[in-house]
């Protein structure tokens, strides 16, 4: 594995899940494997779980990580080839990525979408530019369209809660929010759930269809109640409109997930990538109940990242 | 010791002071004791001495520390249980603290008061919420009402300068400032000085009484000259009004501490937690004279933090 | 060597260049030499290359480095002795530098010029205040008037590309920019090129003369074409006016360096310290051609810093 930016194939996913679970039992098993290697953690956007879990994952493997908050400690990057740089951007990604590539053994990068330039976002332009010019292995810490480390941690968490059901019913249900939120987590969760062979239903209000590149194969409905029936795993997530790109379309029905809506799904476990807007996306009663896997997901972020870094340096 | 957030009892204080002095002589004595342990340093507010001294203290013990500037690198936290999170807060402390608790072996947290919500500040609400949800040992790096690592370093410094006087006269004297400043340092200094059995006098202008929970047992006066007479240690500190919460009340007299005011206290050593506003709180002549212990206090911050971390991991 | 803030003498420069090249071949040769030593990296301004390359250099030597973004994580410093601190500055450099000096074994500091106070900038006031009060070795990570680690990396890069020419023709040519840019890189490059005995020509539009303290001994011209003829190394850099301090003076001619301007210098290598404004200072065609040494310079920053730190701790 050179880069880790998306779901690759079912075998690779299974191997990563297995490795993550192995690290969860024994985090320091390969504590010296990464000795002498350096990982650059590049943040173009804020982060809590991703930042800390990746640093810990690296440390568990003996990899030295150096954090660069490029949005704050450094300067604005120009992304367009051939640009005349006489405006606010200070350095071209060509130059910055190449330098970082010469300083580190691998890079991990967080780069959110603009939510205004659909073509560039859909093409994962910033991540691709980094990969193109850095010339070393790159791990996505969430890009414009995917959040693969989150999804790997989610798959690890589902695996831990499968109860001998090889093809669980997994529901991705849209939730309300007050801001325009990226599609990355939803896209990746669909991509990985389908890739792992799960029975995926996506429920969302009209106008909130996701990019079909990620959802082809899923059952898609606007009827949340129908979707939730007999669910094994319910993933709650807001996203902004994709077709009317980055817009927030008014929704009449209450799409917040509550305990009442899960009456017909007594076994359903509830997932969310965090941060969660309590009582807007998800009710307190669910988040604070045994249904909730959100803390388990967050904790598994460490081992997901560790499995990926382990594979890259192996 | 599970958490370190306040003065506990005299024996504990004496043991920590002794341990801090032992580390000052031999910082690397237990250089491997913390191997494999991780400390999360969480800053909701800026910091220089606290940030660096705690990192060094952890490193001296072999503890890995990871810094998270939550005010800048992460997002605004919701503190209220049951809140409908449809405003600017992005993550509930419940969720964030629980995640951090699952990532680290111990946390150290800086959280200033609002200076607007007296009830919450007085109850040390943010620190308590962190402790409640993190479920691992927590060290206060200054909370709404206390700064115990500063006070421990102050007690170490007093100990080093006692000159065989078991019950020195210690004076906490209010100083002018242009901003509304928290009460944490003043409260903690009173709490620890009294707890260590020192003869504490607090001098401040009318209207600047501190919370009696911290000052009961001290001599309190509005007469700075009287307070300073025969002082062994003079701690200079501004704080905003407590009863008229967070207000700056106009003061007619010049409360800046100058050499002239110390004429009748030839042996008095002068202390300040830094950062100090020179020539507003304290004159240059004092700060740059042999009376000043401010650098010694700052240096002792390392060993105070190291003694606390040592006790937590022992 | 106690401090590293400027060109010292030719022998010292030669020794540092040689050591840097040795580390480039074998970065971990002295991987334990700095064990137990701590370097404080203090940033009053943003940084990418300097920040990361210095951390890596320290790590290669076993030195522990702790980063403090004083512009963001800490507070505004007062620089004037005797100041009445009743305005926006929160801590005096006297106190902050002394504390940092007591926490670390050595400091590295980035402090840009104001570009408004010519006297203070020209005197390198902030750097000198740090050195005065920190009382431990200080490495400049770019000061108001010099960027010696950049220049050392530049000299290493020239050395690597000398092709048996002991006294190459080196041209420092002014480039357009939209912002008022400090003189530090230009000053230092002139200082080191002349100090190393190179044949230095400086080309710039009228009004852009640099401080003669750095340029005495160079050929100075307003004719860029003439300057570039038969050049071996062409260093492209913008700077604001020095005599009309910090001003941007309108320039009629196109001073951007293009391939066409180098027609008569087929062997010329092109240098820039980065970040570079593409197609404003330098054309894409040059930056992406074999002429360009900019990535090599950036990479050599690691070994330049490592050579300096090595000498300080040896």
mmCIF file of C-alpha atoms in Angstrom, chain A residues 167 186-187 189-202 209-220:
data_model
loop_
_atom_site.group_PDB
_atom_site.id
_atom_site.type_symbol
_atom_site.label_atom_id
_atom_site.label_comp_id
_atom_site.label_asym_id
_atom_site.label_seq_id
_atom_site.Cartn_x
_atom_site.Cartn_y
_atom_site.Cartn_z
ATOM 1 C CA UNK A 167 -24.513 -9.168 6.373
ATOM 2 C CA UNK A 186 -21.219 9.993 4.458
ATOM 3 C CA UNK A 187 -19.508 9.149 1.168
ATOM 4 C CA UNK A 189 -19.209 5.277 5.114
ATOM 5 C CA UNK A 190 -21.292 4.270 2.091
ATOM 6 C CA UNK A 191 -18.194 3.262 0.138
ATOM 7 C CA UNK A 192 -16.808 1.075 2.948
ATOM 8 C CA UNK A 193 -20.146 -0.434 4.011
ATOM 9 C CA UNK A 194 -20.935 -1.479 0.459
ATOM 10 C CA UNK A 195 -17.359 -2.573 -0.139
ATOM 11 C CA UNK A 196 -17.454 -4.763 2.960
ATOM 12 C CA UNK A 197 -20.632 -6.364 1.615
ATOM 13 C CA UNK A 198 -23.120 -4.952 4.106
ATOM 14 C CA UNK A 199 -26.792 -4.327 3.357
ATOM 15 C CA UNK A 200 -26.796 -0.520 3.210
ATOM 16 C CA UNK A 201 -29.855 1.731 3.284
ATOM 17 C CA UNK A 202 -29.456 5.478 2.995
ATOM 18 C CA UNK A 209 -28.933 12.692 -2.628
ATOM 19 C CA UNK A 210 -25.240 11.934 -2.345
ATOM 20 C CA UNK A 211 -22.831 11.482 -5.248
ATOM 21 C CA UNK A 212 -23.772 8.173 -6.894
ATOM 22 C CA UNK A 213 -20.132 7.182 -7.200
ATOM 23 C CA UNK A 214 -20.325 6.328 -3.508
ATOM 24 C CA UNK A 215 -23.902 5.092 -3.105
ATOM 25 C CA UNK A 216 -24.453 2.814 -6.077
ATOM 26 C CA UNK A 217 -25.676 -0.473 -4.632
ATOM 27 C CA UNK A 218 -27.402 1.000 -1.596
ATOM 28 C CA UNK A 219 -31.143 1.201 -1.025
ATOM 29 C CA UNK A 220 -32.029 4.885 -1.009
#
